[in-house]
Coordinates of N, CA and C in Angstrom, one line a residue:
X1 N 67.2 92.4 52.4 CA 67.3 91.8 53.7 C 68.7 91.6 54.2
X2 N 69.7 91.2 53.2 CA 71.1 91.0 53.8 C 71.6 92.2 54.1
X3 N 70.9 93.5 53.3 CA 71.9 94.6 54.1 C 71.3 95.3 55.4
X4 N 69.9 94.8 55.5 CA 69.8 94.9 57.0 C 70.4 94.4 58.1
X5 N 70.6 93.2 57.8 CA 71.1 92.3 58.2 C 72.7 93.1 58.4
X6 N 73.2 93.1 57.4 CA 74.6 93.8 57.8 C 74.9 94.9 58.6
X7 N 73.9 95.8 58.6 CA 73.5 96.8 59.2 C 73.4 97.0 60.9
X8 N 72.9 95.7 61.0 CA 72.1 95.5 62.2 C 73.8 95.2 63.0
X9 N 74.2 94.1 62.3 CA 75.7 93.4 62.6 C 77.0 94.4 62.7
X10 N 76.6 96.0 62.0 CA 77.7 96.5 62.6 C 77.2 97.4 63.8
X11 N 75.9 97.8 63.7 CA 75.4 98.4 64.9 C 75.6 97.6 66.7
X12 N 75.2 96.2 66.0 CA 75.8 95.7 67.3 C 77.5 95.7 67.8
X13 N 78.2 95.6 66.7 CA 79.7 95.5 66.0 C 80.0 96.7 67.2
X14 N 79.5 97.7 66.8 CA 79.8 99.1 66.9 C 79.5 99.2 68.9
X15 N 78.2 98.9 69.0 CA 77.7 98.8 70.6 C 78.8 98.3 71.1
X16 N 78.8 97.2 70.9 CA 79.8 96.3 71.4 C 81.3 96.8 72.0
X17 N 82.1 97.5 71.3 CA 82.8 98.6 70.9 C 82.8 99.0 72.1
X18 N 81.8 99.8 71.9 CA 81.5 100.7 72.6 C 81.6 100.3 74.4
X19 N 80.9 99.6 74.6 CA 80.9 99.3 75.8 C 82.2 98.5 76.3
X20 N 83.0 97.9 75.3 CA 84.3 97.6 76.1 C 85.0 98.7 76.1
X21 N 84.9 99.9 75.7 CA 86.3 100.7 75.6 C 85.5 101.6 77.1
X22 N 84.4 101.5 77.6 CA 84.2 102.0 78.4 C 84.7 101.0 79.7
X23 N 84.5 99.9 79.6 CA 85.2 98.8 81.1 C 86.5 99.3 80.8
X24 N 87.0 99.3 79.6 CA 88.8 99.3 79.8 C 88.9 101.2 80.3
X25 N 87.8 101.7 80.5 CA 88.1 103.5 80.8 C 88.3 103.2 82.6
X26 N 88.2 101.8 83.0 CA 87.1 102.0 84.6 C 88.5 102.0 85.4
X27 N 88.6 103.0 85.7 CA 89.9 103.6 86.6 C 90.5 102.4 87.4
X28 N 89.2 102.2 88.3 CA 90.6 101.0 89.5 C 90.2 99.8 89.2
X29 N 90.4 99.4 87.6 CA 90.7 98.4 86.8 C 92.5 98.4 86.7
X30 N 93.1 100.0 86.5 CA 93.6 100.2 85.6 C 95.4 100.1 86.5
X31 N 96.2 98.8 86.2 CA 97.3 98.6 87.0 C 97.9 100.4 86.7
X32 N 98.5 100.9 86.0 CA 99.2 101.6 86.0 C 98.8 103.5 86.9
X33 N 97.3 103.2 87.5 CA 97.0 104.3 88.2 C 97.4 104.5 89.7
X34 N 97.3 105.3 90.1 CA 98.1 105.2 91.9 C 97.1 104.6 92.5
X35 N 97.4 103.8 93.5 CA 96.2 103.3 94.2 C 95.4 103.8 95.2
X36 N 95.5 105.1 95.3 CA 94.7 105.7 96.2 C 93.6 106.1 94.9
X37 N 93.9 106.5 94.2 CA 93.1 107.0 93.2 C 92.0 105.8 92.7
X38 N 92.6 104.6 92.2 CA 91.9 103.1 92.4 C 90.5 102.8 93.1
X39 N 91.4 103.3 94.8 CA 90.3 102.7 95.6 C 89.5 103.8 96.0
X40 N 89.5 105.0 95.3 CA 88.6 106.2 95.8 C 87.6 105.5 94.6
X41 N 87.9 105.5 93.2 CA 87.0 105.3 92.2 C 86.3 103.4 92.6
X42 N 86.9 102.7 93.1 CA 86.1 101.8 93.4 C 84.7 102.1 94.8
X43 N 85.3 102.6 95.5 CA 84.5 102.6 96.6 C 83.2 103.8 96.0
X44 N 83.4 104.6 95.3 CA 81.9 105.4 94.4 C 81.3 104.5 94.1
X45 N 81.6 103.6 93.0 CA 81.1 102.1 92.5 C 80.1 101.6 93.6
X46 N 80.8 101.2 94.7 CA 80.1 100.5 95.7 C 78.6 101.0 96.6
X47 N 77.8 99.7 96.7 CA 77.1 99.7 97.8 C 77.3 100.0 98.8
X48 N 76.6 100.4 100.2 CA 76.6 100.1 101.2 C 77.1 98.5 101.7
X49 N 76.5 97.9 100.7 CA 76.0 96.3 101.3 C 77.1 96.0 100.7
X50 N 78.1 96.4 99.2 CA 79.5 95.6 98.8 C 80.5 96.2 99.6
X51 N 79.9 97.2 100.1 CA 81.5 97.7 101.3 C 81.3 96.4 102.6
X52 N 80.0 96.6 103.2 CA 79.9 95.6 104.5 C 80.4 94.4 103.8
X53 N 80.1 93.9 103.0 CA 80.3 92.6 102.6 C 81.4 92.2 102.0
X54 N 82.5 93.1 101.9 CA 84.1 93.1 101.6 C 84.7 92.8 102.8
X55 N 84.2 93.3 103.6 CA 85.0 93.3 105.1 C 85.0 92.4 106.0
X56 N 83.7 91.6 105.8 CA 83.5 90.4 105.8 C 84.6 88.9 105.7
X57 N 84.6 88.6 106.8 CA 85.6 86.8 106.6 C 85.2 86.1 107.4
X58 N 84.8 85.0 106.6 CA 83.4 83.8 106.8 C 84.3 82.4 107.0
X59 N 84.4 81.9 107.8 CA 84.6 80.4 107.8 C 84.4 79.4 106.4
X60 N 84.9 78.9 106.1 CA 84.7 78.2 104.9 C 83.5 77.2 104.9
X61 N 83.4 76.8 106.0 CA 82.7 75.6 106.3 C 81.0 76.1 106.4
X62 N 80.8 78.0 107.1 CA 79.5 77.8 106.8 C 79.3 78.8 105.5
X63 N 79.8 78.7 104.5 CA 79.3 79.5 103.4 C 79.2 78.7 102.1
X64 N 78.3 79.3 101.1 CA 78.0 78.7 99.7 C 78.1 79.7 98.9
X65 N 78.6 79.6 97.5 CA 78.7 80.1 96.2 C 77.6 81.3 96.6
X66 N 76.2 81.1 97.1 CA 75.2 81.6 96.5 C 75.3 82.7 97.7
X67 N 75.8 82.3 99.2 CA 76.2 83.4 99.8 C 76.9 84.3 99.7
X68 N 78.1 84.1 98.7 CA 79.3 84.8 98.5 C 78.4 85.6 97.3
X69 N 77.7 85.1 97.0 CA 76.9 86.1 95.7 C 75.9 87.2 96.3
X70 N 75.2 86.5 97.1 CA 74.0 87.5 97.6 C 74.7 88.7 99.1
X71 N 75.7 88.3 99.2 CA 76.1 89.0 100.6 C 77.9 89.9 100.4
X72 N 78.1 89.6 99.1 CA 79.4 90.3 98.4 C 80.4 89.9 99.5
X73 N 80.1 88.7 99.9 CA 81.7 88.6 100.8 C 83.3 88.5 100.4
X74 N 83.8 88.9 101.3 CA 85.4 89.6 100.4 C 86.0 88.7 101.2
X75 N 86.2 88.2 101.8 CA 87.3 86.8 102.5 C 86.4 85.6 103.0
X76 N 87.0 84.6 102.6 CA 86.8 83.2 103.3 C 88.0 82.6 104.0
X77 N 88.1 82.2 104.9 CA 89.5 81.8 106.0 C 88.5 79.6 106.1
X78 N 89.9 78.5 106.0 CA 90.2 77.8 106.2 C 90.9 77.5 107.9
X79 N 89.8 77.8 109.1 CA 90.9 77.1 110.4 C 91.3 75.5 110.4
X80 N 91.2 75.6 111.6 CA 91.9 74.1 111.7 C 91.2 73.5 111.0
X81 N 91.7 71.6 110.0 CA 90.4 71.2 110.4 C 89.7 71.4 108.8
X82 N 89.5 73.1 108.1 CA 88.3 73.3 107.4 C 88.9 72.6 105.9
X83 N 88.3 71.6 105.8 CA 89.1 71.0 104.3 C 88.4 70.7 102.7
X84 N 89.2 70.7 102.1 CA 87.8 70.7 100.9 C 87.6 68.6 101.3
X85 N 88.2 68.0 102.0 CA 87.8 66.3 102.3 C 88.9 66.0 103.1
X86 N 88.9 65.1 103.8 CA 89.5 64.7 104.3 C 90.9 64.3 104.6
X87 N 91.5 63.9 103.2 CA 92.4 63.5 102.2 C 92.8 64.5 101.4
X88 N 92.6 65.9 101.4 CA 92.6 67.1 100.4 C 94.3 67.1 100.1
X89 N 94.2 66.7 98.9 CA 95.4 67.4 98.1 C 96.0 68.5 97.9
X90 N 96.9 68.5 96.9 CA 97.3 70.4 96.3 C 96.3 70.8 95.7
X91 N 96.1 69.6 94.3 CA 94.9 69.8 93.5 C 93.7 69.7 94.5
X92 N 93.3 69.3 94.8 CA 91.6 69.6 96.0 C 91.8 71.1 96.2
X93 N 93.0 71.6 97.1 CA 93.0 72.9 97.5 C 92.6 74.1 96.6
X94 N 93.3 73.9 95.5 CA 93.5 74.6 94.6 C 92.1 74.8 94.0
X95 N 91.7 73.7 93.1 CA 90.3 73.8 92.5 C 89.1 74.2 93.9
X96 N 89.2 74.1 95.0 CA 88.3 74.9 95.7 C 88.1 76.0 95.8
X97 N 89.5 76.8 96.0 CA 89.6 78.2 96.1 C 89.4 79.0 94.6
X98 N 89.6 77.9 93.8 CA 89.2 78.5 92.4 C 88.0 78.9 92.2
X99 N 87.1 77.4 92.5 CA 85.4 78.0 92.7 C 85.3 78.9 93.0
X100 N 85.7 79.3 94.6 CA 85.4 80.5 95.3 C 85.7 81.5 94.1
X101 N 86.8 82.1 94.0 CA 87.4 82.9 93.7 C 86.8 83.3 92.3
X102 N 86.2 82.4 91.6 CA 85.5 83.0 89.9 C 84.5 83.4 89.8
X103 N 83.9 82.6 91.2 CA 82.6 83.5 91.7 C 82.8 84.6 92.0
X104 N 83.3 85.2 92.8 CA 83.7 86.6 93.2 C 84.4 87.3 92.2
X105 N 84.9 86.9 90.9 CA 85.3 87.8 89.9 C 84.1 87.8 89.1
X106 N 83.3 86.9 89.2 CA 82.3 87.2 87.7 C 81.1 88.2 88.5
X107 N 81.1 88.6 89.9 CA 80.1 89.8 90.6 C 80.2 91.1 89.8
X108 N 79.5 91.6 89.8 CA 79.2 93.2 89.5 C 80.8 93.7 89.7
X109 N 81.6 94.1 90.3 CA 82.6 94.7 90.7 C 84.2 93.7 90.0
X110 N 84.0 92.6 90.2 CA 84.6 91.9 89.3 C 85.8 92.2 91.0
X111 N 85.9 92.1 92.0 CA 86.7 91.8 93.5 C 87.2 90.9 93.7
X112 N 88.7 90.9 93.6 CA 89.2 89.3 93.9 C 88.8 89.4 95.4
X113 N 88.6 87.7 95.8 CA 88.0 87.2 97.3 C 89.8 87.0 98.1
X114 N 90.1 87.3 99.1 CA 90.8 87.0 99.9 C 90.7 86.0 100.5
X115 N 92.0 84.5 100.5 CA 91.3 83.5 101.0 C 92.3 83.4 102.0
X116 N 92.1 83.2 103.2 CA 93.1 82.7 104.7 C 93.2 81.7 104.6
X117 N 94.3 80.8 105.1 CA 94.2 79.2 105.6 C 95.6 79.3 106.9
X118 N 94.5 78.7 107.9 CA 95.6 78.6 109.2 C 96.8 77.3 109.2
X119 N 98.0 78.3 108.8 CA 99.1 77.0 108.8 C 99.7 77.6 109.7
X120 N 99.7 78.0 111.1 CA 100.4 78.1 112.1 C 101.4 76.9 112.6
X121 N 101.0 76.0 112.3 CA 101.9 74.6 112.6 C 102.3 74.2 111.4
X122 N 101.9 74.7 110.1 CA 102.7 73.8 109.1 C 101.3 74.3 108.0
X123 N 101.7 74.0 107.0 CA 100.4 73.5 105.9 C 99.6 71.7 106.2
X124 N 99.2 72.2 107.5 CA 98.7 70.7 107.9 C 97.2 69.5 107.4
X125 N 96.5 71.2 106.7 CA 95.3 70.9 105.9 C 95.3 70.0 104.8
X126 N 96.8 70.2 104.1 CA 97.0 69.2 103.4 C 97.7 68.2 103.3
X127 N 97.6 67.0 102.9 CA 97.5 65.6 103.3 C 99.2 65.1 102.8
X128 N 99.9 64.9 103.8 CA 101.3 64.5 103.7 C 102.5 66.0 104.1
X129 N 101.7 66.8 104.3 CA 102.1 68.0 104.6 C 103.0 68.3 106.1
X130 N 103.8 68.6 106.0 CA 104.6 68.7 107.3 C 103.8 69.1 109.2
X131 N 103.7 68.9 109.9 CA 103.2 69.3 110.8 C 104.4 69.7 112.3
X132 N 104.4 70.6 112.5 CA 104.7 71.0 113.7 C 104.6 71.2 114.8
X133 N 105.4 70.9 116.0 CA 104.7 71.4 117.3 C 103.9 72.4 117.6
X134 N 103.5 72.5 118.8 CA 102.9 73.9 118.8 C 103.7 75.0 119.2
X135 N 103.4 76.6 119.5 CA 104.5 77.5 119.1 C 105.3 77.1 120.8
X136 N 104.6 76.9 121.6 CA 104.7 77.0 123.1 C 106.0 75.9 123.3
X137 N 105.5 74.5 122.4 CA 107.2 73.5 122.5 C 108.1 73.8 121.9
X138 N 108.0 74.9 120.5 CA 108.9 75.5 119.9 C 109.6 76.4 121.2
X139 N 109.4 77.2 121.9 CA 110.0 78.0 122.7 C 110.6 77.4 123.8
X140 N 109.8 76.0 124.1 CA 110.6 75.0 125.0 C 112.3 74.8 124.4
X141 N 112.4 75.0 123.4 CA 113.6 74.5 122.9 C 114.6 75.3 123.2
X142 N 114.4 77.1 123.5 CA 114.9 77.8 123.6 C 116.1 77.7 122.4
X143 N 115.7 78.0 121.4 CA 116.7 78.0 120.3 C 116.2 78.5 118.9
X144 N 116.5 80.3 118.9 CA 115.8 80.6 117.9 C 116.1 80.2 116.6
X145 N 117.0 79.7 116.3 CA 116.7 78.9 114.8 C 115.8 77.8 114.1
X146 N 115.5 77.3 115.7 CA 114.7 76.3 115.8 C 112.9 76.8 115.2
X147 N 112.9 77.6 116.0 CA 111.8 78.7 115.5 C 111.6 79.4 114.7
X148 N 112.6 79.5 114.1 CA 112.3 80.0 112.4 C 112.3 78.9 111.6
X149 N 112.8 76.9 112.2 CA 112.4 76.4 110.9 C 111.3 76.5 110.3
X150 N 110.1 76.5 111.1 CA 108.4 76.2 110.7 C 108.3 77.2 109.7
X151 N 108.5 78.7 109.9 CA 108.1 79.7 109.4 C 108.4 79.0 107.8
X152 N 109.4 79.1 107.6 CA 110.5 79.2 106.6 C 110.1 77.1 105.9
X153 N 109.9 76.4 106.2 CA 108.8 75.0 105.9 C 107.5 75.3 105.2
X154 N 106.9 76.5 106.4 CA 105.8 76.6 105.6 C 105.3 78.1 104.5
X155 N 106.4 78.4 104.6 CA 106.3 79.1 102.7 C 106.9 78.5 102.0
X156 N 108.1 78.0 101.9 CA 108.1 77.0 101.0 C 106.6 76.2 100.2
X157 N 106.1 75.2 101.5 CA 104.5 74.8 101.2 C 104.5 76.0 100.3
X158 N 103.5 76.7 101.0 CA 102.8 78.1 100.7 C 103.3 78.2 98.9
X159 N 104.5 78.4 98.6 CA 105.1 79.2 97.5 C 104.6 77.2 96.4
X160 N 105.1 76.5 96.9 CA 104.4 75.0 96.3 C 103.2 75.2 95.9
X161 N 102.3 75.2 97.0 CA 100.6 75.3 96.4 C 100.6 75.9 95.1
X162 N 101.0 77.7 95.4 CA 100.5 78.3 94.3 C 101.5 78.3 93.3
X163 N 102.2 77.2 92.9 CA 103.2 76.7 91.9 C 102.5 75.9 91.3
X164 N 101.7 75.1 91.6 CA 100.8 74.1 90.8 C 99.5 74.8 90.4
X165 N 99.1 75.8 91.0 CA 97.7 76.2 90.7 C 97.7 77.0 89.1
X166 N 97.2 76.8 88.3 CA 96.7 77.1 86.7 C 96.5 78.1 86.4
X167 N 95.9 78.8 87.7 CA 95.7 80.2 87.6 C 96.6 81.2 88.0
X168 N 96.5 82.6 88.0 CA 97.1 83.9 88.6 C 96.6 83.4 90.0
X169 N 98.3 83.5 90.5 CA 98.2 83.7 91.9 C 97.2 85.3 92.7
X170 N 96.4 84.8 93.4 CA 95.4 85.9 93.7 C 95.4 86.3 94.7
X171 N 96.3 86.2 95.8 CA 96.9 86.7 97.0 C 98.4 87.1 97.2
X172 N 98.4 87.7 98.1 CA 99.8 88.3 98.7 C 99.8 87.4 99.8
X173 N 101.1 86.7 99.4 CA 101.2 85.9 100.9 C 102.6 86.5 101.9
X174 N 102.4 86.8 103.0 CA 103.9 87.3 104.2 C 104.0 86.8 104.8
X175 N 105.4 86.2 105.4 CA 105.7 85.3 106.4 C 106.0 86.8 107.5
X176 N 105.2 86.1 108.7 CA 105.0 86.8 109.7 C 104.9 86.4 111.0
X177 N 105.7 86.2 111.6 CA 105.4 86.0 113.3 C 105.3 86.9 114.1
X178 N 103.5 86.8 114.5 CA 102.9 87.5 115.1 C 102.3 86.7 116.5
X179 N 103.2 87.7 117.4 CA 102.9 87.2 119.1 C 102.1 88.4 119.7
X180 N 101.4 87.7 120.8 CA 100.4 88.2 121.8 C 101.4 88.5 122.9
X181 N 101.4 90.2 123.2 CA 102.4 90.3 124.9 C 101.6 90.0 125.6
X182 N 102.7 90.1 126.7 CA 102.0 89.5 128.4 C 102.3 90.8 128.9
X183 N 103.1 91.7 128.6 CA 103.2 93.0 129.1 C 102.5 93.4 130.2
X184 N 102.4 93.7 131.0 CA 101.1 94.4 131.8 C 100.3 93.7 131.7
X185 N 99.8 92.2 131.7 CA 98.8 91.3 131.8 C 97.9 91.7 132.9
X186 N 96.5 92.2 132.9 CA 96.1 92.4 134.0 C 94.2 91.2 133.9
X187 N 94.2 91.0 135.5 CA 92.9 89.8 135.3 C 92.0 90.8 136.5
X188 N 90.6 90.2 135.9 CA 89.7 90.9 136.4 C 89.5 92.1 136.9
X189 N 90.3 93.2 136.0 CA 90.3 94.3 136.2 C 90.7 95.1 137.5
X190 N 91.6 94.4 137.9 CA 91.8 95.3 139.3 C 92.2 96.4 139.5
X191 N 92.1 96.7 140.6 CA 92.4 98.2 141.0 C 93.2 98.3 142.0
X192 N 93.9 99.4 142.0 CA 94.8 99.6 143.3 C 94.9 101.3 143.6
X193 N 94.4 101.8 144.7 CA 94.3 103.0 145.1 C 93.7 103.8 144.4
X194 N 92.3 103.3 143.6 CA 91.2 103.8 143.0 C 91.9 103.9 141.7
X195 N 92.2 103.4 141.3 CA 93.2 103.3 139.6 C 93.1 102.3 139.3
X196 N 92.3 102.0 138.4 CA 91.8 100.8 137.1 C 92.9 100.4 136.6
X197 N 94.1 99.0 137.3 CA 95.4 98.7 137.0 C 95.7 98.6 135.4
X198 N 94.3 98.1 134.7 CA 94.6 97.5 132.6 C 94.6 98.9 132.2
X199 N 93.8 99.9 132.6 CA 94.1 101.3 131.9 C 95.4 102.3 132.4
X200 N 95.4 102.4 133.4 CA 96.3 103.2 134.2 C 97.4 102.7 134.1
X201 N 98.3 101.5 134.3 CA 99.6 100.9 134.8 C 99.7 100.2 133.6
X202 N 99.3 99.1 133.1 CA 99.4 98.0 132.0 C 99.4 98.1 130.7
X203 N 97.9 99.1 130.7 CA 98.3 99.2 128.8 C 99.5 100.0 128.8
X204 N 100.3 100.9 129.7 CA 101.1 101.8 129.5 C 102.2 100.9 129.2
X205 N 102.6 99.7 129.2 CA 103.2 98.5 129.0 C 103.2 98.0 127.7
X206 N 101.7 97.8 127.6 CA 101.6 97.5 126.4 C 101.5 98.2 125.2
X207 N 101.3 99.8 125.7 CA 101.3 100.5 124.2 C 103.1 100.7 124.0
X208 N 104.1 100.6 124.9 CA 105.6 100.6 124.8 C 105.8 99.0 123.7
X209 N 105.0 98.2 123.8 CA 105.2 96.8 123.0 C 105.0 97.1 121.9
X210 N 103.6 97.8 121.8 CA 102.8 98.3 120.3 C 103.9 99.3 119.7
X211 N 104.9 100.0 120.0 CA 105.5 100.7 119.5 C 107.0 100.3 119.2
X212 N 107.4 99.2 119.6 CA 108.5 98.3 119.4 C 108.2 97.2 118.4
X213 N 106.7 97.7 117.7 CA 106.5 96.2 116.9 C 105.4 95.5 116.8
X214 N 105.2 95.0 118.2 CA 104.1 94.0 118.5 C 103.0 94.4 117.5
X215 N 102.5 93.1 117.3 CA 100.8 93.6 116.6 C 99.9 92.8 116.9
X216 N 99.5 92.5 118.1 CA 98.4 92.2 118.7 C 98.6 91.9 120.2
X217 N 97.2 92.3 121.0 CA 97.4 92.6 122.9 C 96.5 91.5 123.2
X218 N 96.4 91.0 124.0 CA 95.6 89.9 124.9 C 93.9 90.6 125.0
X219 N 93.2 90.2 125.2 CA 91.9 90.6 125.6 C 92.1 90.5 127.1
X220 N 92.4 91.7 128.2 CA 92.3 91.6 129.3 C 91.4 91.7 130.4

C-alpha cells in the first residue's frame, strides 16, 4: 500500500510538473518576448466575449466582483464623487482597487484590470487631498506656471498612492494635459452656399490642431 501510495505521489508530483512548465511556455506571459508577438498569442487565447469585455470601462459605482467575472471587464474608472466612503483614505483606495484587481488576475486569462480615477482638479477623491480650481479659473490667471502647478500636485498625489500600496504597481500612470479645440467650432450644422460648414470649412481647422498635437475635438 505505501508504494502505491508513493507511486500515486510522484505521478501527481510529475502532472503537476507538467502542467506548470506549460503556463511558464504561455508566450504573452513571457516579459522578455516582443509585444506584438504577446498580444497576437493572447488574443488566439481569447473569446469573442474576453475581447468585448476588455474594452469595456464601467463606472465603479454600477459594477460587482461578480460582474467583472461574468462579463471579463478590463477597466473600471472612479468620476467625480465615485468613492470606496465618504471619508476614503490612501488605505480605502488602495485595498479597493486591490479587490478589483485580484479578481481580474485570478480569471481564465490572468488580465490585469485598468483602473481610471478622475483627478482633473487634484486627487480630490481622497480625504485631505489637495483640490483645485477648475481648468477655466486656471486660465483666468493667465500665467502658465500657474497651470502646471495642479498637473505637477497631482502626480506627486498619484506617485504617493502607489507608494503606500503593498502591491505591484498595476498601471502606467502619464501626466497629460489634454484640451478640447474651438478650432472651426461649428453649431447646428450650418451651411453656407450649399457646403456643410463642420465638414467642408471647420474640421479643416481642426484636423490642422489634430496634427499639431491636439487629442481630442468637441462633438459639433
Amino acid at each position: 500500500m505505501s508504494c502505491d501510495r508513493l507511486c500515486l505521489g510522484i505521478v501527481v508530483l510529475l502532472c503537476w510538473l507538467a502542467g506548470a512548465a506549460v503556463a511558464d511556455d504561455v508566450l504573452y506571459k513571457d516579459p522578455n518576448q516582443p509585444v506584438a508577438a504577446r498580444v497576437k498569442d493572447l488574443l488566439g487565447r481569447m473569446t469573442m466575449e474576453e475581447r468585448i469585455g476588455q474594452m469595456v470601462q464601467i463606472e465603479r459605482i454600477s459594477v460587482t466582483l461578480d460582474v467583472m467575472r461574468h462579463c471579463f471587464i478590463g477597466s473600471l474608472l472612479s468620476g467625480g464623487g465615485s468613492v470606496p466612503n465618504p471619508h476614503a483614505t490612501v488605505v480605502d483606495w488602495i485595498n479597493m482597487v486591490n479587490e478589483f484587481q485580484n479578481k481580474s488576475l485570478s480569471m481564465r486569462l490572468g488580465i490585469p484590470m485598468i483602473y481610471g480615477i478622475d483627478v482633473v482638479h487634484g486627487h480630490i477623491n481622497v480625504i485631505n487631498a489637495t483640490i483645485f480650481t477648475h481648468n477655466v479659473g486656471l486660465g483666468a490667471i493667465h500665467g502658465s506656471q500657474v497651470a502646471k502647478t495642479p498637473i505637477q500636485v497631482t502626480d506627486d498625489q498619484e506617485v504617493y498612492l502607489n507608494n503606500q500600496a503593498e502591491t505591484e504597481r498595476s498601471h502606467v500612470y502619464a501626466v497629460a494635459m489634454v484640451v478640447c479645440s474651438r478650432d472651426g467650432a461649428a453649431k447646428n450644422k450650418a451651411k453656407r452656399n450649399g457646403l456643410d460648414i463642420a465638414d467642408n470649412i471647420h474640421r479643416t481647422e481642426q484636423n490642422k490642431s489634430m496634427r499639431r498635437g491636439l487629442e481630442s475635438l468637441p462633438v459639433t
